[in-house]
């Protein structure tokens, strides 16, 4: 009988705030999933990789127990899960999307002077462990009211005095007459991997996936910058270039003492930087986006 060759399994949120961006990232990294509509899993046609579409809350379990090798999940979900004592996963990289914060919020007229103001209050949340950790770290004795959703309604229903919930724009808090009081956790989507050992035939694919995702993330901020400059200004120009490793310096035909400088800048390049380069003697300064990068 023919042996089925192993495939790397990556858990992605099936439908929710992280789904589209997770899929975009994997596609930008060169993975071509087929049959992604309404399926529970999709095969990547150009690599031995399968994507599994699941609820975000299940991703830490699947990655932790080795059912999946990688996953994309919010830090909020991952850390709440890890506080159960089940953390057989490692964070590979923050992904820069799905940004939000787990915040304490309360009625507009509430007087808040730091965590001590929460003493004796009832706090509604779907993140009981993260909240308990925050209270413990701040030596506050308050009661945690566990809910499974619609947390922002709890004060109005007199089920709690304040809430601890995810906030991004703050519009939901405002619509419910609540204001943010404190931050329990800053969150964004993370690439996580299982600590369980991989099938040896998949180690290379896993490394390649990590390298490509790093590459995609790096290109988001990075720019390619080119300019002409007198050779005497090189030291000053290198000081000004933001986050650039040794630039390439090329002679300019027919212009003795002048060179072309090319560099990859790992940070944003602002107009102020261009002005400084010009003041240092550079001319014909071009800033170009980078489409792909493999470090
Ligand atoms: O079905 P499944 O269990 O997979 O999804 P879910 O409904 O549990 O999660 P989902 O899709 O809502 O969110 C997935 C992840 O996105 C979260 O775990 C966070 O890591 C991240 N994220 C980013 C957010 C928000 N922003 C966010 N704003 N998750 C939830 N919200 C909520 C917020 O609590 C509020 O109720 O969205 C509402 C609108 O927020 P405002 O502040 O913009 O009004
Ligand atoms: Zn969920």
CSV table of C-alpha atoms and ligand atoms in Angstrom, one decimal:
chain,number,residue,atom,x,y,z
A,1,UNK,CA,0.0,0.0,0.0
A,2,UNK,CA,1.3,3.5,-0.8
A,3,UNK,CA,2.3,5.5,2.3
A,4,UNK,CA,0.5,8.9,2.6
A,5,UNK,CA,3.2,11.5,3.0
A,6,UNK,CA,2.9,13.8,6.0
A,7,UNK,CA,1.7,17.4,5.6
A,8,UNK,CA,2.2,20.4,7.8
A,9,UNK,CA,-1.1,21.5,9.5
A,10,UNK,CA,-1.8,25.2,10.1
A,11,UNK,CA,-4.9,26.3,12.1
A,12,UNK,CA,-6.6,29.4,10.9
A,13,UNK,CA,-9.8,31.1,12.3
A,14,UNK,CA,-12.7,29.8,10.2
A,15,UNK,CA,-14.7,33.0,10.1
A,16,UNK,CA,-14.1,36.1,12.2
A,17,UNK,CA,-11.9,39.1,12.6
A,18,UNK,CA,-8.6,37.2,11.9
A,19,UNK,CA,-9.7,35.1,9.0
A,20,UNK,CA,-9.1,37.3,6.0
A,21,UNK,CA,-5.8,38.8,7.2
A,22,UNK,CA,-4.5,35.3,8.1
A,23,UNK,CA,-5.3,34.0,4.6
A,24,UNK,CA,-3.8,37.1,3.0
A,25,UNK,CA,-0.6,36.6,4.9
A,26,UNK,CA,-0.3,33.0,3.9
A,27,UNK,CA,-1.0,33.8,0.3
A,28,UNK,CA,1.5,36.7,0.3
A,29,UNK,CA,4.0,34.1,1.7
A,30,UNK,CA,3.4,32.1,-1.5
A,31,UNK,CA,1.1,29.4,-0.3
A,32,UNK,CA,-1.7,28.6,-2.7
A,33,UNK,CA,-4.6,27.1,-0.9
A,34,UNK,CA,-7.4,25.5,-3.0
A,35,UNK,CA,-11.0,25.0,-2.1
A,36,UNK,CA,-11.1,27.5,0.8
A,37,UNK,CA,-14.8,28.4,0.6
A,38,UNK,CA,-17.0,26.9,3.4
A,39,UNK,CA,-14.6,24.0,3.9
A,40,UNK,CA,-13.2,22.7,7.2
A,41,UNK,CA,-9.8,22.3,5.6
A,42,UNK,CA,-7.9,23.4,2.5
A,43,UNK,CA,-5.0,21.8,0.8
A,44,UNK,CA,-2.1,24.1,-0.2
A,45,UNK,CA,-1.4,23.0,-3.8
A,46,UNK,CA,2.3,23.9,-4.0
A,47,UNK,CA,3.6,22.7,-0.6
A,48,UNK,CA,2.8,19.8,1.7
A,49,UNK,CA,0.7,22.0,3.9
A,50,UNK,CA,-3.0,21.8,5.0
A,51,UNK,CA,-5.0,24.7,6.5
A,52,UNK,CA,-7.6,23.8,9.1
A,53,UNK,CA,-10.4,26.3,9.6
A,54,UNK,CA,-11.5,26.3,13.3
A,55,UNK,CA,-12.9,28.6,16.0
A,56,UNK,CA,-10.1,30.8,17.4
A,57,UNK,CA,-10.7,29.5,20.9
A,58,UNK,CA,-9.7,26.0,19.8
A,59,UNK,CA,-6.4,27.0,18.2
A,60,UNK,CA,-4.3,26.9,21.4
A,61,UNK,CA,-5.6,23.4,22.1
A,62,UNK,CA,-5.0,22.1,18.6
A,63,UNK,CA,-1.5,23.6,18.5
A,64,UNK,CA,-0.7,22.6,22.0
A,65,UNK,CA,-1.6,18.9,21.6
A,66,UNK,CA,0.0,18.6,18.2
A,67,UNK,CA,-3.2,18.2,16.1
A,68,UNK,CA,-1.8,21.3,14.3
A,69,UNK,CA,1.8,22.3,13.9
A,70,UNK,CA,1.2,26.0,13.5
A,71,UNK,CA,-1.7,28.4,14.2
A,72,UNK,CA,-2.7,32.1,13.9
A,73,UNK,CA,-4.5,33.4,17.0
A,74,UNK,CA,-4.9,36.5,19.1
A,75,UNK,CA,-2.5,37.0,22.1
A,76,UNK,CA,-5.7,37.4,24.3
A,77,UNK,CA,-6.9,33.9,23.4
A,78,UNK,CA,-3.5,32.3,23.7
A,79,UNK,CA,-2.6,33.8,27.1
A,80,UNK,CA,-6.0,33.1,28.6
A,81,UNK,CA,-5.6,29.5,27.5
A,82,UNK,CA,-1.9,29.3,28.7
A,83,UNK,CA,-3.1,30.4,32.2
A,84,UNK,CA,-4.9,27.0,32.5
A,85,UNK,CA,-1.5,25.5,32.6
A,86,UNK,CA,-1.6,24.2,29.1
A,87,UNK,CA,1.1,26.0,27.1
A,88,UNK,CA,2.7,23.4,24.8
A,89,UNK,CA,3.2,26.1,22.2
A,90,UNK,CA,5.7,28.9,21.4
A,91,UNK,CA,5.1,32.3,19.8
A,92,UNK,CA,7.0,32.6,16.5
A,93,UNK,CA,6.1,36.1,15.5
A,94,UNK,CA,3.6,38.9,16.2
A,95,UNK,CA,1.8,39.6,12.9
A,96,UNK,CA,0.8,43.2,13.1
A,97,UNK,CA,-3.0,42.7,12.6
A,98,UNK,CA,-6.0,42.0,14.9
A,99,UNK,CA,-4.8,44.7,17.2
A,100,UNK,CA,-6.9,45.3,20.3
A,101,UNK,CA,-6.6,45.6,24.0
A,102,UNK,CA,-8.2,43.8,26.9
A,103,UNK,CA,-9.4,46.7,29.0
A,104,UNK,CA,-11.2,47.4,32.2
A,105,UNK,CA,-14.1,49.8,31.5
A,106,UNK,CA,-16.8,51.3,33.7
A,107,UNK,CA,-19.6,53.9,33.8
A,108,UNK,CA,-18.7,57.4,32.7
A,109,UNK,CA,-19.2,58.9,36.2
A,110,UNK,CA,-17.0,56.4,37.9
A,111,UNK,CA,-14.0,57.7,39.8
A,112,UNK,CA,-10.9,55.7,38.9
A,113,UNK,CA,-7.5,56.2,40.4
A,114,UNK,CA,-5.7,53.0,39.4
A,115,UNK,CA,-6.4,49.3,40.1
A,116,UNK,CA,-7.0,49.9,43.8
A,117,UNK,CA,-10.3,51.6,42.8
A,118,UNK,CA,-11.6,48.2,41.7
A,119,UNK,CA,-11.5,46.7,45.3
A,120,UNK,CA,-14.8,45.1,46.2
A,121,UNK,CA,-16.3,45.6,42.8
A,122,UNK,CA,-17.9,42.9,40.5
A,123,UNK,CA,-16.1,42.7,37.1
A,124,UNK,CA,-17.7,40.9,34.2
A,125,UNK,CA,-15.5,39.3,31.6
A,126,UNK,CA,-15.0,36.4,29.2
A,127,UNK,CA,-11.3,36.4,30.2
A,128,UNK,CA,-11.4,35.3,33.8
A,129,UNK,CA,-7.8,34.1,34.1
A,130,UNK,CA,-6.2,37.2,32.5
A,131,UNK,CA,-8.4,39.4,34.8
A,132,UNK,CA,-7.5,37.3,37.9
A,133,UNK,CA,-3.8,37.7,37.0
A,134,UNK,CA,-4.2,41.5,36.6
A,135,UNK,CA,-6.0,41.7,40.0
A,136,UNK,CA,-3.4,39.6,41.7
A,137,UNK,CA,-0.5,41.5,40.3
A,138,UNK,CA,-2.1,44.7,41.6
A,139,UNK,CA,-3.0,43.2,45.0
A,140,UNK,CA,-6.7,44.0,44.4
A,141,UNK,CA,-9.6,41.9,45.9
A,142,UNK,CA,-12.5,42.1,43.5
A,143,UNK,CA,-15.0,39.5,42.3
A,144,UNK,CA,-14.9,38.1,38.7
A,145,UNK,CA,-18.2,37.5,37.0
A,146,UNK,CA,-17.7,35.0,34.2
A,147,UNK,CA,-19.7,35.6,31.1
A,148,UNK,CA,-19.7,34.0,27.6
A,149,UNK,CA,-20.5,37.1,25.6
A,150,UNK,CA,-22.4,40.5,25.6
A,151,UNK,CA,-20.1,41.6,28.5
A,152,UNK,CA,-20.7,45.3,27.8
A,153,UNK,CA,-24.4,44.8,28.9
A,154,UNK,CA,-23.5,43.6,32.4
A,155,UNK,CA,-23.4,47.0,34.2
A,156,UNK,CA,-26.8,48.0,32.7
A,157,UNK,CA,-28.2,44.6,33.8
A,158,UNK,CA,-26.7,45.1,37.3
A,159,UNK,CA,-24.8,41.9,36.9
A,160,UNK,CA,-21.5,43.7,37.4
A,161,UNK,CA,-20.1,47.2,38.3
A,162,UNK,CA,-17.4,47.3,35.6
A,163,UNK,CA,-16.3,45.1,32.7
A,164,UNK,CA,-13.1,43.6,31.3
A,165,UNK,CA,-13.4,43.2,27.6
A,166,UNK,CA,-11.6,43.6,24.2
A,167,UNK,CA,-11.6,47.1,22.8
A,168,UNK,CA,-10.4,48.3,19.4
A,169,UNK,CA,-12.0,51.5,18.3
A,170,UNK,CA,-13.9,52.0,21.6
A,171,UNK,CA,-17.2,52.5,19.7
A,172,UNK,CA,-18.9,49.6,21.5
A,173,UNK,CA,-17.9,50.9,24.9
A,174,UNK,CA,-19.2,54.3,24.0
A,175,UNK,CA,-22.5,53.0,22.7
A,176,UNK,CA,-23.0,51.4,26.1
A,177,UNK,CA,-22.1,54.4,28.2
A,178,UNK,CA,-18.8,53.0,29.3
A,179,UNK,CA,-15.3,54.4,29.3
A,180,UNK,CA,-11.9,52.6,29.3
A,181,UNK,CA,-10.2,52.8,32.7
A,182,UNK,CA,-7.2,50.5,32.5
A,183,UNK,CA,-5.4,48.0,30.2
A,184,UNK,CA,-5.0,44.4,31.2
A,185,UNK,CA,-3.3,43.2,28.0
A,186,UNK,CA,-2.3,44.6,24.6
A,187,UNK,CA,-3.1,42.0,21.9
A,188,UNK,CA,-2.5,41.3,18.2
A,189,UNK,CA,-2.5,38.1,16.0
A,190,UNK,CA,0.4,35.8,16.6
A,191,UNK,CA,2.0,33.0,14.6
A,192,UNK,CA,2.4,30.2,17.1
A,193,UNK,CA,3.9,26.7,16.7
A,194,UNK,CA,3.6,23.5,18.6
A,195,UNK,CA,6.4,22.4,20.9
A,196,UNK,CA,5.7,18.8,19.9
A,197,UNK,CA,8.4,17.5,17.5
A,198,UNK,CA,7.6,17.6,13.8
A,199,UNK,CA,7.8,14.7,11.4
A,200,UNK,CA,11.4,15.0,10.1
A,201,UNK,CA,10.2,15.3,6.5
A,202,UNK,CA,8.3,18.5,7.5
A,203,UNK,CA,11.1,20.4,9.3
A,204,UNK,CA,12.3,22.0,6.1
A,205,UNK,CA,8.7,23.1,5.1
A,206,UNK,CA,8.2,24.6,8.6
A,207,UNK,CA,11.5,26.5,8.4
A,208,UNK,CA,10.6,27.8,5.0
A,209,UNK,CA,7.1,28.9,6.1
A,210,UNK,CA,8.6,30.8,9.1
A,211,UNK,CA,11.2,32.5,6.8
A,212,UNK,CA,8.7,33.5,4.2
A,213,UNK,CA,6.3,34.9,6.8
A,214,UNK,CA,9.2,36.9,8.4
A,215,UNK,CA,10.0,38.1,4.9
A,216,UNK,CA,6.4,39.3,4.3
A,217,UNK,CA,6.4,41.1,7.6
A,218,UNK,CA,9.7,42.7,6.9
A,219,UNK,CA,8.6,44.1,3.6
A,220,UNK,CA,5.6,45.9,5.2
A,221,UNK,CA,7.9,48.4,6.9
A,222,UNK,CA,11.0,48.2,4.7
A,223,UNK,CA,11.8,50.4,1.8
A,224,UNK,CA,14.5,50.4,-0.9
A,225,UNK,CA,16.2,53.8,-1.0
A,226,UNK,CA,18.5,55.1,-3.8
A,227,UNK,CA,20.4,58.4,-4.2
A,228,UNK,CA,23.4,60.0,-5.7
A,229,UNK,CA,25.9,61.7,-3.4
A,230,UNK,CA,29.5,63.1,-3.2
A,231,UNK,CA,31.8,60.4,-1.7
A,232,UNK,CA,32.7,62.8,1.1
A,233,UNK,CA,29.1,62.8,2.4
A,234,UNK,CA,29.0,58.9,2.7
A,235,UNK,CA,29.6,58.7,6.5
A,236,UNK,CA,26.9,61.3,7.2
A,237,UNK,CA,24.4,59.7,4.9
A,238,UNK,CA,24.9,56.3,6.5
A,239,UNK,CA,24.2,57.9,9.9
A,240,UNK,CA,20.9,59.3,8.6
A,241,UNK,CA,19.5,56.1,6.9
A,242,UNK,CA,17.0,54.5,9.2
A,243,UNK,CA,17.7,50.9,10.1
A,244,UNK,CA,19.9,50.2,7.1
A,245,UNK,CA,22.7,47.6,7.0
A,246,UNK,CA,25.8,48.4,5.0
A,247,UNK,CA,24.5,50.2,1.9
A,248,UNK,CA,25.8,49.4,-1.6
A,249,UNK,CA,28.0,52.1,-3.0
A,250,UNK,CA,28.5,52.3,-6.8
A,251,UNK,CA,30.6,54.6,-8.9
A,252,UNK,CA,28.8,57.1,-11.1
A,253,UNK,CA,29.9,57.1,-14.7
A,254,UNK,CA,31.5,60.4,-15.7
A,255,UNK,CA,31.1,62.0,-12.3
A,256,UNK,CA,34.4,61.6,-10.4
A,257,UNK,CA,34.0,61.8,-6.6
A,258,UNK,CA,30.3,61.0,-6.8
A,259,UNK,CA,28.6,57.7,-6.1
A,260,UNK,CA,25.2,56.0,-6.1
A,261,UNK,CA,24.1,54.8,-2.7
A,262,UNK,CA,21.5,51.9,-2.4
A,263,UNK,CA,20.1,50.6,0.9
A,264,UNK,CA,17.3,48.6,2.4
A,265,UNK,CA,15.8,50.6,5.3
A,266,UNK,CA,14.1,48.4,7.8
A,267,UNK,CA,12.0,51.3,9.2
A,268,UNK,CA,9.7,53.8,7.7
A,269,UNK,CA,11.3,56.5,5.6
A,270,UNK,CA,9.8,59.9,6.4
A,271,UNK,CA,10.0,63.2,4.5
A,272,UNK,CA,12.2,64.6,7.3
A,273,UNK,CA,14.7,61.8,6.6
A,274,UNK,CA,14.8,62.7,2.9
A,275,UNK,CA,15.3,66.4,3.7
A,276,UNK,CA,18.3,65.5,6.0
A,277,UNK,CA,19.8,63.3,3.2
A,278,UNK,CA,19.4,66.2,0.8
A,279,UNK,CA,21.0,68.6,3.3
A,280,UNK,CA,23.9,66.2,3.7
A,281,UNK,CA,24.6,66.5,-0.1
A,282,UNK,CA,22.4,63.7,-1.6
A,283,UNK,CA,20.4,64.2,-4.8
A,284,UNK,CA,18.0,62.3,-7.0
A,285,UNK,CA,16.7,60.4,-3.9
A,286,UNK,CA,14.2,57.6,-4.7
A,287,UNK,CA,12.2,55.5,-2.1
A,288,UNK,CA,10.8,52.3,-3.5
A,289,UNK,CA,8.5,49.7,-2.0
A,290,UNK,CA,9.9,46.2,-1.7
A,291,UNK,CA,7.7,43.4,-3.0
A,292,UNK,CA,9.5,40.3,-1.6
A,293,UNK,CA,12.3,39.7,0.8
A,294,UNK,CA,14.0,36.5,2.0
A,295,UNK,CA,16.6,37.1,4.7
B,1,LIG,O1,-16.1,32.2,16.1
B,1,LIG,P1,-14.8,32.4,16.8
B,1,LIG,O2,-14.8,31.9,18.2
B,1,LIG,O3,-13.7,31.9,15.9
B,1,LIG,O4,-14.6,34.0,16.8
B,1,LIG,P2,-14.9,35.1,18.0
B,1,LIG,O5,-16.2,35.6,17.8
B,1,LIG,O6,-14.5,34.5,19.3
B,1,LIG,O7,-13.7,36.1,17.7
B,1,LIG,P3,-13.7,37.4,16.7
B,1,LIG,O8,-13.7,37.0,15.3
B,1,LIG,O9,-14.7,38.4,17.1
B,1,LIG,O10,-12.3,38.0,17.2
B,1,LIG,C1,-11.1,37.2,16.9
B,1,LIG,C2,-9.9,38.0,17.5
B,1,LIG,O11,-9.8,39.3,16.9
B,1,LIG,C3,-10.0,38.3,19.0
B,1,LIG,O12,-9.7,37.2,19.8
B,1,LIG,C4,-9.0,39.4,19.1
B,1,LIG,O13,-7.7,38.9,19.2
B,1,LIG,C5,-9.1,40.1,17.8
B,1,LIG,N1,-9.8,41.4,17.9
B,1,LIG,C6,-9.4,42.6,17.4
B,1,LIG,C7,-11.0,41.7,18.4
B,1,LIG,C8,-11.3,43.0,18.2
B,1,LIG,N2,-10.3,43.6,17.6
B,1,LIG,C9,-12.6,43.6,18.7
B,1,LIG,N3,-12.8,44.8,18.5
B,1,LIG,N4,-11.9,40.9,19.0
B,1,LIG,C10,-13.1,41.4,19.4
B,1,LIG,N5,-13.4,42.7,19.3
B,1,LIG,C11,-14.8,43.1,19.8
B,1,LIG,C12,-14.8,44.1,21.0
B,1,LIG,O14,-14.8,43.3,22.2
B,1,LIG,C13,-16.2,44.8,20.8
B,1,LIG,O15,-17.2,44.0,21.4
B,1,LIG,O16,-15.4,43.8,18.8
B,1,LIG,C14,-16.4,44.8,19.3
B,1,LIG,C15,-16.1,46.1,18.6
B,1,LIG,O17,-15.0,46.7,19.1
B,1,LIG,P4,-14.8,48.3,19.1
B,1,LIG,O18,-13.9,48.7,20.2
B,1,LIG,O19,-14.2,48.6,17.8
B,1,LIG,O20,-16.2,48.9,19.2
B,2,LIG,ZN1,-13.9,32.7,19.8
